[in-house]
Coordinates of C-alpha atoms and ligand atoms in Angstrom, one line a residue:
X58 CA 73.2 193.5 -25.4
X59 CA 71.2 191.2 -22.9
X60 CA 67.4 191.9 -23.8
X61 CA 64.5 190.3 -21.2
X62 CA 62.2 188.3 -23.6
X63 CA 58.4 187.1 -22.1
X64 CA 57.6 184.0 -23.7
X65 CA 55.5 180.9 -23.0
X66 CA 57.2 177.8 -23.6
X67 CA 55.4 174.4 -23.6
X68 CA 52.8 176.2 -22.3
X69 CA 54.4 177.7 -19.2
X70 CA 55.0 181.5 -18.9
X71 CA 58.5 181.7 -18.9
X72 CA 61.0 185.3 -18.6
X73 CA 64.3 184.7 -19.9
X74 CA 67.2 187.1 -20.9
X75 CA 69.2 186.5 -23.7
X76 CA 71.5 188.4 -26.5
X77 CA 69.9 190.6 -28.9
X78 CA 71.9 188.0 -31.3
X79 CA 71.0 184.9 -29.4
X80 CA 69.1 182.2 -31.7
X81 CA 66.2 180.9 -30.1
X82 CA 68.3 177.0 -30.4
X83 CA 70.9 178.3 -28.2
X84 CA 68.0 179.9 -25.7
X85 CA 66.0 176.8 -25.6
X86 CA 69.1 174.3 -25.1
X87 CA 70.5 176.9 -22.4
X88 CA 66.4 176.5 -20.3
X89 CA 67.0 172.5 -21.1
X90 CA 65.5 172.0 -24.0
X91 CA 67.6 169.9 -25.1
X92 CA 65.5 168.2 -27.7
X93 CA 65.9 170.8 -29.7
X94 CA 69.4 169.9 -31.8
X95 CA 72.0 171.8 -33.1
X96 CA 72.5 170.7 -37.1
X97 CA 74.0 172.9 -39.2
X98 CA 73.0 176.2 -37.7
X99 CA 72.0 177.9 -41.5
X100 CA 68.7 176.7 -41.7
X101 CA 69.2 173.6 -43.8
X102 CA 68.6 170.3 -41.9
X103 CA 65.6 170.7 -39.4
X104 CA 67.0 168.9 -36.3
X105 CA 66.0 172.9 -34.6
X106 CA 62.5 172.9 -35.4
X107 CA 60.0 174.1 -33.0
X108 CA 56.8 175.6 -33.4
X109 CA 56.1 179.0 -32.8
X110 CA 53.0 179.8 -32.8
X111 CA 52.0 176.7 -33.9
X112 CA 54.2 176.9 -37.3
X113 CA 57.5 175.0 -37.4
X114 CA 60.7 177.3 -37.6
X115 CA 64.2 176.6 -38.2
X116 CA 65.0 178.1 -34.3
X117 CA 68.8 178.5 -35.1
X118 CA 67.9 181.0 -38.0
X119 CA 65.1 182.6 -35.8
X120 CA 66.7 185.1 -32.7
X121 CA 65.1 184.4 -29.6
X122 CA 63.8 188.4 -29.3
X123 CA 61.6 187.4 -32.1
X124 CA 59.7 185.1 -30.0
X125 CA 58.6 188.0 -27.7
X126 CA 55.2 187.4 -26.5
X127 CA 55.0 184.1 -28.6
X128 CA 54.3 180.6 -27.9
X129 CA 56.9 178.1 -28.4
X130 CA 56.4 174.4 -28.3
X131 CA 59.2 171.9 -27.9
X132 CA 59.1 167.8 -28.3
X133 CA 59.2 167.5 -24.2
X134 CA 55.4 170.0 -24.3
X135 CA 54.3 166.6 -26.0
X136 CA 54.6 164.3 -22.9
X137 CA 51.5 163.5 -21.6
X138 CA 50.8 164.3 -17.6
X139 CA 52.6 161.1 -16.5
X140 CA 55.4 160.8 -18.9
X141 CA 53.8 159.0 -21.6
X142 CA 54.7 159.4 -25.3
X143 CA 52.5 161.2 -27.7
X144 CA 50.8 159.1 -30.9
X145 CA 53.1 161.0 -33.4
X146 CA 56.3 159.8 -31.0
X147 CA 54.7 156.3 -30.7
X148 CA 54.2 156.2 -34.2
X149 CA 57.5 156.7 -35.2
X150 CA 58.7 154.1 -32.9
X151 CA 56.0 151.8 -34.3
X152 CA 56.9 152.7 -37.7
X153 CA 60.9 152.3 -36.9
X154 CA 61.5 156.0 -38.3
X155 CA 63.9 156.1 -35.6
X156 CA 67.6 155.5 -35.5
X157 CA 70.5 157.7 -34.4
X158 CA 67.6 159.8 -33.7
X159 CA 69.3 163.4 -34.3
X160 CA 66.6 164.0 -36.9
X161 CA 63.7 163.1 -34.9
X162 CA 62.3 166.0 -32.8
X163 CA 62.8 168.3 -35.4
X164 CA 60.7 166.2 -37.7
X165 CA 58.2 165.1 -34.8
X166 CA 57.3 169.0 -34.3
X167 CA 56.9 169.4 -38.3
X168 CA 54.5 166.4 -37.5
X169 CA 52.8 168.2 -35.0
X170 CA 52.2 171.1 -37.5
X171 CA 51.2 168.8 -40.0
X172 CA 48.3 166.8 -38.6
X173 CA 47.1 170.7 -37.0
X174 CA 46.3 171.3 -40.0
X175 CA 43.5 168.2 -40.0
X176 CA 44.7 167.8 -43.8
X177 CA 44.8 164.3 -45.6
X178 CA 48.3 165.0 -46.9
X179 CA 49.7 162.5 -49.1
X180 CA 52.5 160.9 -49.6
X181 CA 53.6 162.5 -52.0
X182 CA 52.8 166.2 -50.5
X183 CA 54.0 164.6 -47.4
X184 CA 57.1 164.5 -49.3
X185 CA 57.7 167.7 -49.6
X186 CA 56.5 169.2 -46.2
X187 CA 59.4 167.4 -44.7
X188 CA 61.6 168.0 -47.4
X189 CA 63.6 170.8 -44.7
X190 CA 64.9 167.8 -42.9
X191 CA 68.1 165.7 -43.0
X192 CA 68.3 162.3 -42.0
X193 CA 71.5 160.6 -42.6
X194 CA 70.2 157.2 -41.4
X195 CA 66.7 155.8 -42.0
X196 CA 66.6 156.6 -45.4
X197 CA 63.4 158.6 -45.2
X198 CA 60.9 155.6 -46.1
X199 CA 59.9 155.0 -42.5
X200 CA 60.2 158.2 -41.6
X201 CA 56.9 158.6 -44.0
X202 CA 55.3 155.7 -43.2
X203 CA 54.9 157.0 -39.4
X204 CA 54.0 160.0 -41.5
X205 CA 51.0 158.9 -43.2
X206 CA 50.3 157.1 -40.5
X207 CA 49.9 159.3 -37.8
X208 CA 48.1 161.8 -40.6
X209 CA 45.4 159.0 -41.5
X210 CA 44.9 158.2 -37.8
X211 CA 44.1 162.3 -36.8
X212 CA 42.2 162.5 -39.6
X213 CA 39.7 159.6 -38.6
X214 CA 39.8 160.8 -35.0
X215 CA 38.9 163.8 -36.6
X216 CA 35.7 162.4 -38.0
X217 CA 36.4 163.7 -41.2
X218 CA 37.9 160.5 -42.7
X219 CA 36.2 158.1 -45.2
Ligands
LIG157 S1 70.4 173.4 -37.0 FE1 68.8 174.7 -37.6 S2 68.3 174.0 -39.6 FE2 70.1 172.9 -39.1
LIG158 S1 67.7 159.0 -37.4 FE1 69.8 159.6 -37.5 S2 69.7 161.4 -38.6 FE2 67.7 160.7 -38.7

């Protein structure tokens, strides 16, 4: 049954019908949202993650209903007002975290939840935050490097660094 869900995405109020069985994945990549990659659609390799609310979610395990009055935030809500990349985009670039780049939005939004937090994660810890993702090319190494390094940067932005 088609249900009418209010939700703002990337900041913009948006009304949308979908199935009462509709992932929010499928919603998102039917508005556009095509950052937003379809994996393995169980909840095990990340390429879906958005935030909602401002935690990251698995979106092809989370049905679209649920986001009902929610805010959702996508990898294109982190362009900047003339198309420029974010620092946690820029840093994996910098940090060549980037290959096939399947993986990528879906860890860039677990990024963005991370440095919300304004926690000096390290590596190690970093570890294990991202530990929902697959990436079946960079080999993960690089793909913490732009990690740590867009963590350490926040944090001295933040003022709260040594
Ligand atoms: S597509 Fe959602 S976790 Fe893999
Ligand atoms: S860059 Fe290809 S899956 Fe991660």
């Amino acid at each position: 049954m088609l249900k009418v869900i209010n939700l703002t995405i990337n900041g913009t109020l948006r009304q949308v019908s979908a199935d009462e069985r509709e992932s929010l994945l499928d919603t998102l990549r039917g508005l556009g949202f095509t950052s937003v990659k379809k994996g393995c659609e169980v909840g095990e390799c990340g390429a879906c993650t958005v935030l909602v609310d401002g935690e990251a979610v698995d979106s092809c395990i989370y049905l679209a209903v649920w986001a009902e009055g929610k805010s959702v935030m996508t990898v294109e809500g982190l362009k900047g007002p003339n198309g420029e990349l974010s620092p946690i985009q820029q840093a994996f670039i910098e940090e060549a975290a980037v290959q096939c780049g399947f993986c990528t939005p879906g860890l860039i939004m677990s990024a963005v939840e991370i440095v919300g937090t304004g926690r000096k994660y390290n590596r190690e810890e970093l570890k294990k935050l991202i530990s929902g993702h697959l990436c079946r090319c960079t080999g993960y190494e690089n793909i913490l490097n732009a990690m740590e390094r867009i963590v350490e940067e926040t944090y001295k932005v933040a003022g709260t660094g040594e």
